[in-house]
Short mmCIF file of C-alpha atoms and ligand atoms in Angstrom, two decimals:
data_model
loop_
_atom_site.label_atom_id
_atom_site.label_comp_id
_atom_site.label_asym_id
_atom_site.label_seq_id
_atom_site.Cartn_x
_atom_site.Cartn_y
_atom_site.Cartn_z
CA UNK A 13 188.86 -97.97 96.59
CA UNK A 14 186.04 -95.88 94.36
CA UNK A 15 185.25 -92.61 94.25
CA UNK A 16 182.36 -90.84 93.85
CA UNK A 17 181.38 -86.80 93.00
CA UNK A 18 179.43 -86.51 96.08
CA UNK A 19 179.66 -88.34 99.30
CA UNK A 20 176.65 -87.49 101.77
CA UNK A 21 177.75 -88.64 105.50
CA UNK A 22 174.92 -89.37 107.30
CA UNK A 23 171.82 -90.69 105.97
CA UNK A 24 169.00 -88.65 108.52
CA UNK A 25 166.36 -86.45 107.47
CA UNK A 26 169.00 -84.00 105.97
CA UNK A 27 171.26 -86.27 104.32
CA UNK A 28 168.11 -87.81 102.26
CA UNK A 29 166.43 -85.16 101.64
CA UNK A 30 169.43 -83.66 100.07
CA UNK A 31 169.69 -86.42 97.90
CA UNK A 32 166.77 -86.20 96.69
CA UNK A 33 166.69 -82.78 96.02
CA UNK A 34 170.14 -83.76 93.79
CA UNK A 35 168.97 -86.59 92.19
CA UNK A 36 167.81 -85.44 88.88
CA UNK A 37 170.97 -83.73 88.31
CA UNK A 38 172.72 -86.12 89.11
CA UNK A 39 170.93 -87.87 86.46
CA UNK A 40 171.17 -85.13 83.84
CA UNK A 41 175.32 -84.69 84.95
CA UNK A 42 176.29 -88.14 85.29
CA UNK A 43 177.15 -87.17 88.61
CA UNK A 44 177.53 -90.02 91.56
CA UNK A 45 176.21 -89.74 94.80
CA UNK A 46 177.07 -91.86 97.94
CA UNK A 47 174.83 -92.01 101.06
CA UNK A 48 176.80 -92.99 103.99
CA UNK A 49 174.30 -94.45 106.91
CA UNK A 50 175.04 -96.70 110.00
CA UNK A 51 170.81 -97.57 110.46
CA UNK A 52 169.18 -99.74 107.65
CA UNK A 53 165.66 -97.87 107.64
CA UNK A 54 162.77 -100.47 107.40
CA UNK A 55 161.46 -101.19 103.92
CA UNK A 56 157.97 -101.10 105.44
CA UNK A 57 156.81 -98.71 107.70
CA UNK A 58 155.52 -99.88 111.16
CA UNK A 59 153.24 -96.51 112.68
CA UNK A 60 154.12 -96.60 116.40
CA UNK A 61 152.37 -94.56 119.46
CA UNK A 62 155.83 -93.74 120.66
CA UNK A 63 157.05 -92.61 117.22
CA UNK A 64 158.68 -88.97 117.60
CA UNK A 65 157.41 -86.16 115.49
CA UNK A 66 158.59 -82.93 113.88
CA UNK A 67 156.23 -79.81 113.04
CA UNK A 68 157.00 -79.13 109.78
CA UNK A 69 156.73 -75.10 108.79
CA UNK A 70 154.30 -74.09 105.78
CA UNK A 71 157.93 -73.02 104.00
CA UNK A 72 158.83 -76.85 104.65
CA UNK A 73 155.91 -78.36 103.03
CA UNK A 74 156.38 -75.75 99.99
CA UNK A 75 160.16 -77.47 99.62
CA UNK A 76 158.69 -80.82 99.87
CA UNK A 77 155.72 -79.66 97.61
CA UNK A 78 159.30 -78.61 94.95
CA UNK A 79 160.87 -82.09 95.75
CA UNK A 80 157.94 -83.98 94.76
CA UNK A 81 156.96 -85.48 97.76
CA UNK A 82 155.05 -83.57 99.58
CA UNK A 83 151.70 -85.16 98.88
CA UNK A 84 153.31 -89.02 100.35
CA UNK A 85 153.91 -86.86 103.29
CA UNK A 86 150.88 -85.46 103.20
CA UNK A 87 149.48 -88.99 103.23
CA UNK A 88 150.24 -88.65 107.69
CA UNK A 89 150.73 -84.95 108.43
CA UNK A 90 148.49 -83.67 110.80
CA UNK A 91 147.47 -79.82 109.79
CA UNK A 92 148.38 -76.81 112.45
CA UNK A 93 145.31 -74.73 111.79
CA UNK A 94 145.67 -72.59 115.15
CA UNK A 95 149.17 -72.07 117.33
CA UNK A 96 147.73 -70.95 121.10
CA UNK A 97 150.27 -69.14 122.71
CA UNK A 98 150.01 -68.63 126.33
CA UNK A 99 151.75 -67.78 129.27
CA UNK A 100 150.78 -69.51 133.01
CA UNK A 101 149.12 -68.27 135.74
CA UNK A 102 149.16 -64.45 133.63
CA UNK A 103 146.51 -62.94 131.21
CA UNK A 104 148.60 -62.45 128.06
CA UNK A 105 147.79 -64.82 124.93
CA UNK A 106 147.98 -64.54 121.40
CA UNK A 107 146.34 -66.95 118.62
CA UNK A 108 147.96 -67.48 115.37
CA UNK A 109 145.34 -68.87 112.93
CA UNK A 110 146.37 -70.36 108.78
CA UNK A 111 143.01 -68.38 107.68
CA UNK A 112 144.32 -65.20 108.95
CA UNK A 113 147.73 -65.58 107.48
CA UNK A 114 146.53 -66.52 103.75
CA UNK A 115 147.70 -70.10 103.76
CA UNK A 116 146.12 -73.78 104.38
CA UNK A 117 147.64 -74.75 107.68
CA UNK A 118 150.14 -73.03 109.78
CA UNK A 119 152.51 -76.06 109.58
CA UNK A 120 152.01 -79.91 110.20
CA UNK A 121 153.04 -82.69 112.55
CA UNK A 122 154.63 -85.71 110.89
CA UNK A 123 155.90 -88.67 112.71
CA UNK A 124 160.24 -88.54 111.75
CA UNK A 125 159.79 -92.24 111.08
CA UNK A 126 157.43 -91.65 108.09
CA UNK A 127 159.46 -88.76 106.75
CA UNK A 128 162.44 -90.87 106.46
CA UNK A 129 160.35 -93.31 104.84
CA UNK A 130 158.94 -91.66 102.65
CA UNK A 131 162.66 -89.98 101.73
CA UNK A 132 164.26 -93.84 101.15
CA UNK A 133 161.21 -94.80 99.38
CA UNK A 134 161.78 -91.86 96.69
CA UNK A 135 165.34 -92.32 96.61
CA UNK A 136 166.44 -93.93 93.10
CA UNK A 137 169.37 -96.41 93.60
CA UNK A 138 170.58 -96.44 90.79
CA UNK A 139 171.17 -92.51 91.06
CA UNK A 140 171.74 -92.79 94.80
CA UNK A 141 174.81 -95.22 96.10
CA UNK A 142 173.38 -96.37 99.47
CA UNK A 143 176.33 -97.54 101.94
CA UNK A 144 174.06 -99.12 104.41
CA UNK A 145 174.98 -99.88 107.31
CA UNK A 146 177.93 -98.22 107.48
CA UNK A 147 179.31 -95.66 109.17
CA UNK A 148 182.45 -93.04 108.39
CA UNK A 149 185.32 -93.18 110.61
CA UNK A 150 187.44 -91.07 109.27
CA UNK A 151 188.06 -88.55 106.97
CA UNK A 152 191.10 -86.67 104.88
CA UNK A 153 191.48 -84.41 102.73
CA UNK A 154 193.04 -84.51 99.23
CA UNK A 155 194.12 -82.15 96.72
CA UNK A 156 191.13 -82.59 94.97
CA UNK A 157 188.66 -83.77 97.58
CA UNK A 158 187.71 -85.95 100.44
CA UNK A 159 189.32 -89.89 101.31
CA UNK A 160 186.64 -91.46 103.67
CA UNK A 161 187.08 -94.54 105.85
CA UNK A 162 184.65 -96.47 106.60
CA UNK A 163 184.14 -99.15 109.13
CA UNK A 164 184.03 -101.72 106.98
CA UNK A 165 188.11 -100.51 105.99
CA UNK A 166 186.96 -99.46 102.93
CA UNK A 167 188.00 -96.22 101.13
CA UNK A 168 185.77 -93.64 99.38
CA UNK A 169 187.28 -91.08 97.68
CA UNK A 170 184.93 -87.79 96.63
CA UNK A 171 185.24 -84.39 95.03
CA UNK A 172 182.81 -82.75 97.43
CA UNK A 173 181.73 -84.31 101.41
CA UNK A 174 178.32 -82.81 102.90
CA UNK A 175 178.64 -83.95 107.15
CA UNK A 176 175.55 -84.71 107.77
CA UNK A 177 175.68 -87.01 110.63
CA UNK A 178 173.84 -84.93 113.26
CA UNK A 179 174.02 -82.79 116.47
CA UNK A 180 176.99 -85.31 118.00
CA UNK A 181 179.34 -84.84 115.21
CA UNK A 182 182.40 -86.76 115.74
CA UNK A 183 183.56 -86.20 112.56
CA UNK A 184 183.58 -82.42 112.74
CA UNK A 185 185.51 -82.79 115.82
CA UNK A 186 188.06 -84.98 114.01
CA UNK A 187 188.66 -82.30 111.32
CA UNK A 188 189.14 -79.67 113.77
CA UNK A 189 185.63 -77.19 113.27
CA UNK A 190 185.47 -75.72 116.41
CA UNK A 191 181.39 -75.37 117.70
CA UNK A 192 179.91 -72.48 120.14
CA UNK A 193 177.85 -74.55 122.42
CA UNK A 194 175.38 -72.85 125.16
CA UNK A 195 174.01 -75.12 127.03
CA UNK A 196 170.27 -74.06 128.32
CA UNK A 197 170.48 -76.18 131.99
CA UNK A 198 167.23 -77.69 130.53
CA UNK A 199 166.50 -81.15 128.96
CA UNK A 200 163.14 -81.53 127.11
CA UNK A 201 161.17 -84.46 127.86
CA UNK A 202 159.16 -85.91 124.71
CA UNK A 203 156.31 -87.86 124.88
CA UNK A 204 152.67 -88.49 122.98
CA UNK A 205 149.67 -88.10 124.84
CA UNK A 206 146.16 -88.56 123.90
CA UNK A 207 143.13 -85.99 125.40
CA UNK A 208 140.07 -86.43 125.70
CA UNK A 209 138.56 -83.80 123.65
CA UNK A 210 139.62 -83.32 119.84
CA UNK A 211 142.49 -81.23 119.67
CA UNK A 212 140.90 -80.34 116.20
CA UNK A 213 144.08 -79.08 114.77
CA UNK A 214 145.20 -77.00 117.61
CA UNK A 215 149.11 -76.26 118.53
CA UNK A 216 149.77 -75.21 122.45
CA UNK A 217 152.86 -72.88 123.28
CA UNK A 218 152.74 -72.69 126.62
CA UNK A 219 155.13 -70.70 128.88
CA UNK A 220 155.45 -72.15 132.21
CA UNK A 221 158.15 -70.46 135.29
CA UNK A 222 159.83 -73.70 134.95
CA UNK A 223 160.26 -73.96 131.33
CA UNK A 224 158.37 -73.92 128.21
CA UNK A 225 155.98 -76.69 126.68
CA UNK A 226 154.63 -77.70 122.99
CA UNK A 227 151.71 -79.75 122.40
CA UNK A 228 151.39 -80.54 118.69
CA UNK A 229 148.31 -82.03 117.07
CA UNK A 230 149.33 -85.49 115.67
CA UNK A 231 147.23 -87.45 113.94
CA UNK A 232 144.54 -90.34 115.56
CA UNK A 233 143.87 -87.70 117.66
CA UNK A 234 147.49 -88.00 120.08
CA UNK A 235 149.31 -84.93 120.91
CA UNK A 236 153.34 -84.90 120.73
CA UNK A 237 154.66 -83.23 123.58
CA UNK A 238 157.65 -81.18 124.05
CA UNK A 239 158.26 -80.27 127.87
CA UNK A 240 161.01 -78.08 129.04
CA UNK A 241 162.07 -78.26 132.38
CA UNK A 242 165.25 -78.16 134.74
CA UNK A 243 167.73 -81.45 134.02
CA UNK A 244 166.76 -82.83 137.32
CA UNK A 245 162.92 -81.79 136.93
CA UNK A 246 163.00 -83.42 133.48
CA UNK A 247 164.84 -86.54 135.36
CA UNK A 248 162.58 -87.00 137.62
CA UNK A 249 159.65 -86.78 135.44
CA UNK A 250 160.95 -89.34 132.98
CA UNK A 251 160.75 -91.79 136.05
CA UNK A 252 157.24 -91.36 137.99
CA UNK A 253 154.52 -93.27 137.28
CA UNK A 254 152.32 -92.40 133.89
CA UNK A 255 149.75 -91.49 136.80
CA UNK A 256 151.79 -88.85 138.66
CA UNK A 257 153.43 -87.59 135.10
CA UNK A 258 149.85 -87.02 133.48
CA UNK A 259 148.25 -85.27 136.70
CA UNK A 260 151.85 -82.66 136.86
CA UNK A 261 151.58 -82.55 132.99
CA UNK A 262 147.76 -81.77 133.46
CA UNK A 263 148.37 -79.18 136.29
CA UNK A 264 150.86 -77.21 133.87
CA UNK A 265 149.23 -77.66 130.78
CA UNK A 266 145.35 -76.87 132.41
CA UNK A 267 142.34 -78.22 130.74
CA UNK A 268 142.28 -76.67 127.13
CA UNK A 269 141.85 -80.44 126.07
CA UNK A 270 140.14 -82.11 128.76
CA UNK A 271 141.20 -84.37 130.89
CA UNK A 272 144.88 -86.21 129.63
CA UNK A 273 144.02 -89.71 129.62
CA UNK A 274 147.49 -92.14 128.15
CA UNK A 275 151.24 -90.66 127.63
CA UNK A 276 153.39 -93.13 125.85
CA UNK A 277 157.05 -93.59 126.51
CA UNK A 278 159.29 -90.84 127.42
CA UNK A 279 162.27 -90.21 126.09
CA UNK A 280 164.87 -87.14 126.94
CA UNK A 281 167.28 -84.64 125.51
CA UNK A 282 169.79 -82.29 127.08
CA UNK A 283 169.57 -78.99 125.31
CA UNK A 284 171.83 -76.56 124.33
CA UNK A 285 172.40 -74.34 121.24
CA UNK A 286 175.21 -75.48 119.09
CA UNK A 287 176.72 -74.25 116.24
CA UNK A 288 179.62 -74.91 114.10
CA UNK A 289 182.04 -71.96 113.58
CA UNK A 290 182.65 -72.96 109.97
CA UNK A 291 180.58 -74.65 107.35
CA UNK A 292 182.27 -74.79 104.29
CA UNK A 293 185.71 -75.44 103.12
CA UNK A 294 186.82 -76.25 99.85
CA UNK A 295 185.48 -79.76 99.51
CA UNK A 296 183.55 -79.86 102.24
CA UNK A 297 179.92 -78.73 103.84
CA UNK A 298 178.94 -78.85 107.58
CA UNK A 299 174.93 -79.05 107.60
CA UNK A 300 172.03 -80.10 109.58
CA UNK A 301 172.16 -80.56 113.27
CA UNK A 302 176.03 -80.71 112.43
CA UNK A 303 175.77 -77.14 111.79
CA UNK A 304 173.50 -75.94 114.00
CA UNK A 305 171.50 -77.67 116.92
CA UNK A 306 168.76 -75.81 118.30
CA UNK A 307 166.49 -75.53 121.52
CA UNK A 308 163.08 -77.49 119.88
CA UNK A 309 160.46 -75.67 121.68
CA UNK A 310 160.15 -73.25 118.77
CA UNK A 311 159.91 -76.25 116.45
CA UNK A 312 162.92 -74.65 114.03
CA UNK A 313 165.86 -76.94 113.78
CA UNK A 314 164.97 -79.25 110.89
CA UNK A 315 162.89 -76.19 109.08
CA UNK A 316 165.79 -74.04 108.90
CA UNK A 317 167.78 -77.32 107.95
CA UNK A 318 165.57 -77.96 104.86
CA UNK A 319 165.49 -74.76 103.76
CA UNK A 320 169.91 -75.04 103.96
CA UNK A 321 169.54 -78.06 102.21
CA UNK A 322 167.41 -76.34 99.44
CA UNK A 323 169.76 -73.50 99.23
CA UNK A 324 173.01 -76.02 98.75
CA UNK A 325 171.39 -77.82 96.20
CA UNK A 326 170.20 -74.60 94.17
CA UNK A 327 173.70 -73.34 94.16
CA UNK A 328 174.97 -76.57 93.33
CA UNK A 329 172.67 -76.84 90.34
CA UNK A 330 173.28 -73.38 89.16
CA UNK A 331 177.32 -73.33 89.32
CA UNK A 332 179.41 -74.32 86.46
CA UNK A 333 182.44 -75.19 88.72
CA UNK A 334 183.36 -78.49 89.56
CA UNK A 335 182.14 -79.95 93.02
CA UNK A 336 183.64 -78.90 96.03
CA UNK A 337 184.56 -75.52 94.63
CA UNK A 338 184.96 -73.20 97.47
CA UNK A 339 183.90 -69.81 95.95
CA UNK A 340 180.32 -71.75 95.02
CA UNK A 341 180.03 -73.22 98.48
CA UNK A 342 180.84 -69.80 99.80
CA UNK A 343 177.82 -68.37 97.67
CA UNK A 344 175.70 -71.44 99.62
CA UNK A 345 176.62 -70.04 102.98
CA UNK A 346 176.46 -66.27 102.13
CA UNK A 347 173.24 -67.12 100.67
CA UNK A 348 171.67 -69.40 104.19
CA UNK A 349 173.79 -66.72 106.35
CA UNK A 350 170.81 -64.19 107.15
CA UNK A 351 168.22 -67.05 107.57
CA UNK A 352 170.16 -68.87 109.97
CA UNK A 353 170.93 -66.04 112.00
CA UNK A 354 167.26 -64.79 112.59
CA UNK A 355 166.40 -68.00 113.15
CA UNK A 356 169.14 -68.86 115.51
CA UNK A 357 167.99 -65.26 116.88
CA UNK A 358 164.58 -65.96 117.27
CA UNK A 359 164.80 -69.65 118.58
CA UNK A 360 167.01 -68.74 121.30
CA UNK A 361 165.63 -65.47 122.13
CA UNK A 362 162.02 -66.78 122.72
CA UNK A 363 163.59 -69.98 124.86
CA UNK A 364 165.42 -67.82 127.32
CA UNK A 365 162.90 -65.18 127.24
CA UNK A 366 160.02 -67.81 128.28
CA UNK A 367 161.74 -69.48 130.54
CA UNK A 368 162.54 -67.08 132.98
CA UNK A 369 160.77 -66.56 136.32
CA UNK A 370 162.35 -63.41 136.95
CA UNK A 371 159.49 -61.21 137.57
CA UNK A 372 160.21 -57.84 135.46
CA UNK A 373 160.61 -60.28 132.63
CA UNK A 374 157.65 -62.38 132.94
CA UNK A 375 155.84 -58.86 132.61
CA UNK A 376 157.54 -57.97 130.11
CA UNK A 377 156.61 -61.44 128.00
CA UNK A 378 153.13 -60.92 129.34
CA UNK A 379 152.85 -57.51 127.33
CA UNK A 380 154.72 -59.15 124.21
CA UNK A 381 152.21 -61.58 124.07
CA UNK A 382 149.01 -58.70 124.36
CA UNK A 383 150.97 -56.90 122.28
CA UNK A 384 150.81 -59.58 119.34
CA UNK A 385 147.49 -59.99 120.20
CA UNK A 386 146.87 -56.29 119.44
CA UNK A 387 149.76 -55.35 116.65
CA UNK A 388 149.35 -57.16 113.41
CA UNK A 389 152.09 -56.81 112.02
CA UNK A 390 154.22 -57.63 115.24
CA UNK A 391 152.08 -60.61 114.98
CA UNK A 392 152.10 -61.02 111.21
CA UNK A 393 156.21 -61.29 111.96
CA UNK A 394 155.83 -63.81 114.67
CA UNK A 395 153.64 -66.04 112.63
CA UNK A 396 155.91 -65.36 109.84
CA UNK A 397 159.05 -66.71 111.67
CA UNK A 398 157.04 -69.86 112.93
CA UNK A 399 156.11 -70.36 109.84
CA UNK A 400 159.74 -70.83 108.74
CA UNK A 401 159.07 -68.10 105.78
CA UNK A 402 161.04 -65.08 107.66
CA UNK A 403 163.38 -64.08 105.35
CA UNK A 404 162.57 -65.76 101.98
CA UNK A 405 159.21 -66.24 100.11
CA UNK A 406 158.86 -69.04 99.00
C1 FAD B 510 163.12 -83.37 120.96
C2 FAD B 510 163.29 -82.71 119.64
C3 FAD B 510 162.18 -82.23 118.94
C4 FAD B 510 162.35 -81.59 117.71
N1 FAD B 510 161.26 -81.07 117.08
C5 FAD B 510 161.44 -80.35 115.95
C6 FAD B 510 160.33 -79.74 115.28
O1 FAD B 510 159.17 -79.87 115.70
N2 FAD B 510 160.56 -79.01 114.15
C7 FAD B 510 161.83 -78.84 113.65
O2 FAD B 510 162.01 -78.13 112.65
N3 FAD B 510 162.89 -79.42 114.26
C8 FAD B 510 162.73 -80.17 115.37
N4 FAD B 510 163.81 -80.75 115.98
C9 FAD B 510 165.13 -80.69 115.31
C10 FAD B 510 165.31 -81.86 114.35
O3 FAD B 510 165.09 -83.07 114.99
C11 FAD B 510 166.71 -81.84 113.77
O4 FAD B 510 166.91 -80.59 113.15
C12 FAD B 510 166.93 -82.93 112.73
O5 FAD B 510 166.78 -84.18 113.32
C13 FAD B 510 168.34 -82.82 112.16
O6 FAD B 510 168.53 -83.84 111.23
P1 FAD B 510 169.99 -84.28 110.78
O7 FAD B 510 169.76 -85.21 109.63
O8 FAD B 510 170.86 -83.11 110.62
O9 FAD B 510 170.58 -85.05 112.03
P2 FAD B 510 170.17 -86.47 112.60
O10 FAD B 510 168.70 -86.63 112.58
O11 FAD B 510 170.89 -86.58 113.91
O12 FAD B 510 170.79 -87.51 111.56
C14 FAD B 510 172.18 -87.74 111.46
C15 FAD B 510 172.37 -89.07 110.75
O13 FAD B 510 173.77 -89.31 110.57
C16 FAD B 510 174.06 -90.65 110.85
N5 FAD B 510 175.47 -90.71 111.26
C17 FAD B 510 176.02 -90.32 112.43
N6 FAD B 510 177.35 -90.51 112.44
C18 FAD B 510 177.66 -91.03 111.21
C19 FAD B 510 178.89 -91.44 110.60
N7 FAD B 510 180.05 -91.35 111.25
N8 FAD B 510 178.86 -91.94 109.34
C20 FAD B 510 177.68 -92.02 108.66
N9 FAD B 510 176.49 -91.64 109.20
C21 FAD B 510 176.49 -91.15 110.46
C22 FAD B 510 173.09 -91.02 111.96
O14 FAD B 510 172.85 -92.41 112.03
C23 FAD B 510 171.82 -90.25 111.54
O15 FAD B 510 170.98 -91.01 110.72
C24 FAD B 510 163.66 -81.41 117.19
C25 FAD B 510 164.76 -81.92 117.87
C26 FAD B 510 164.59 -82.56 119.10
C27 FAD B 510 165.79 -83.05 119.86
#
């Protein structure tokens, strides 16, 4: 049995990162940190074609930038310079561009593989108690904190628990947080492709009858793709040959970067938006994917996670209290309530609004997006939210 101040559960790109935005506290405070993780990442770090990605918002990059590790990142992130949003088969189209908005690059594509790696690589251990592999199975609470099993029938006794351990969260289940879960009747297929023509830094939103699509610059030239379609559609496509994928993807996606020549392995995920109906209790903080689990097309989920993560280590810092406080982790969630909202908001409002075929709303989406085109400050907003900078400024 030990006990430790903090206990992170779940050692993903939220768990690590809030770490490491702890970790000179922790120093300064004496404080000790556990980070609980079933998956050993890999000292070294192996680029792979098939690696997935994450667009990172211009807000993420400035957290990263705060964390000190921005420029490793920086060492693989491909610059957004242009986001191309377009509808199929109708007129309206709007172009967000960095130099009109003021800032370097509109966001950036990272492969999640080197994030992580760069996170373990900047994690101190003798700050940061890595329980690796290993894996929570259950959790209690005490009068003064957390008792966490773990698989290996150890015990690990903590004054405050952050669940990280993702979208799946058996955990939260276990300790009886109910979630709202709507599930969109779409799966998105993921894949990187590689053009012929340089995509030159050039993000495609495009809305399709049968579902939304990203293609994100990555870097040696690939794309990552994000393609929304039915379940079954999204089946079915994970299963034809590269030769009939690559000629549907080409048919939806037109020829805005030549001809599509290689798509690497596809992978799938049933969507739905999920979110926990509470996030703090006394001891305790629900946050990442655990807390909310959005639709990806609008490339939010881990941006609005980073900037939770921020927030809950800034009040953390700041607060006198002990750990696990509830009034202080209350202050966290009043503070991340407004940004999760519009982002929620947004997110889910621009899925279901681009993914309908039904004809008075295709119009209407058709005159949103000549409308951005033509309103600057509708379109200053929209680039704004993308940007993962709508309601702070960081
Ligand atoms: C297809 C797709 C594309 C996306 N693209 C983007 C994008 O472009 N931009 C963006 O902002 N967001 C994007 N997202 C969202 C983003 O991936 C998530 O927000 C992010 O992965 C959440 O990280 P997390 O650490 O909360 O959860 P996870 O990444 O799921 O990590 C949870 C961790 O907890 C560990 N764990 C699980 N159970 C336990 C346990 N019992 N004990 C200990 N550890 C445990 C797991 O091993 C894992 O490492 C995308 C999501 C999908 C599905």
């Amino acid at each position: 049995m030990s006990r430790v101040n903090l206990a992170i559960i779940g050692g993903g790109l939220v768990g690590a990162s809030l770490a490491l935005a702890l970790q000179d506290t922790a120093r300064q405070r004496g404080w000790r940190i556990a980070l609980i993780e079933p998956f050993a990442p890999g000292s070294e770090y192996q680029p792979s074609y098939d690696a997935r990605s994450t667009a990172l918002s211009y807000g993420s990059r400035l957290i990263y930038e705060r964390l000190g590790l921005w420029q490793r990142i920086a060492q693989r992130a491909e610059p957004i310079q242009q986001i191309h949003v377009s509808d199929r088969g109708r007129f309206g189209a709007t172009r967000l561009q960095a130099i009109e908005e003021g800032v370097p690059a509109l966001g950036y594509v990272v492969e999640n593989a080197w994030i992580g790696h760069c996170l373990w690589q900047a994690l101190d251990q003798d700050l940061i108690e890595w329980r690796c592999p290993a894996e929570v199975v259950a959790m209690q609470r005490q009068g003064d904190g957390y008792r966490l099993t773990l698989n290996d029938e150890t015990c690990l006794d903590c004054d405050l628990a952050v669940l990280a351990d993702g979208g799946r969260s058996a955990l939260r289940e276990q300790l009886g947080i109910n979630v709202s879960s709507k599930p969109y009747g779409q799966s998105a297929l993921i894949a990187n492709v590689s053009p012929l023509e340089a995509h030159r830094g050039q993000a495609f939103e495009r809305f399709t009858d049968d579902g939304p699509m990203a293609m994100l610059p990555l870097e040696g030239n690939r794309c990552a793709l994000v393609w929304t379609r039915s379940n079954a559609d999204a089946e079915r496509l994970l299963r034809v040959s590269e030769a009939q994928f690559l000629g549907e993807l080409q048919q939806a996606f037109g020829y805005r970067l030549g001809a599509l020549q290689q798509v690497g392995a596809r992978h799938l995920y049933p969507l739905s938006l999920v979110e926990a109906q509470e996030q703090v209790r006394a001891h305790l903080v629900v946050l990442g994917n655990a807390a909310h689990s959005l639709h990806p097309i609008a490339g939010q989920g881990y941006n609005l996670s980073l900037r939770d993560t921020l927030a809950l280590a800034e009040v953390l810092i700041a607060s006198e209290a002990p750990l696990g406080d509830f009034a202080t982790l209350q202050r966290y969630r009043q503070r991340q309530q407004l940004d999760q909202q519009m982002t929620v908001g947004f997110s889910d409002q621009v899925t279901r609004l681009f993914s309908n075929a039904q004809p008075l709303l295709a119009a209407g989406r058709n005159l949103g997006l000549l409308g951005l085109d033509l309103l600057p400050p509708a379109k200053r907003w929209f680039a704004r939210q993308a940007m993962g900078m709508g309601t702070r400024s960081l």
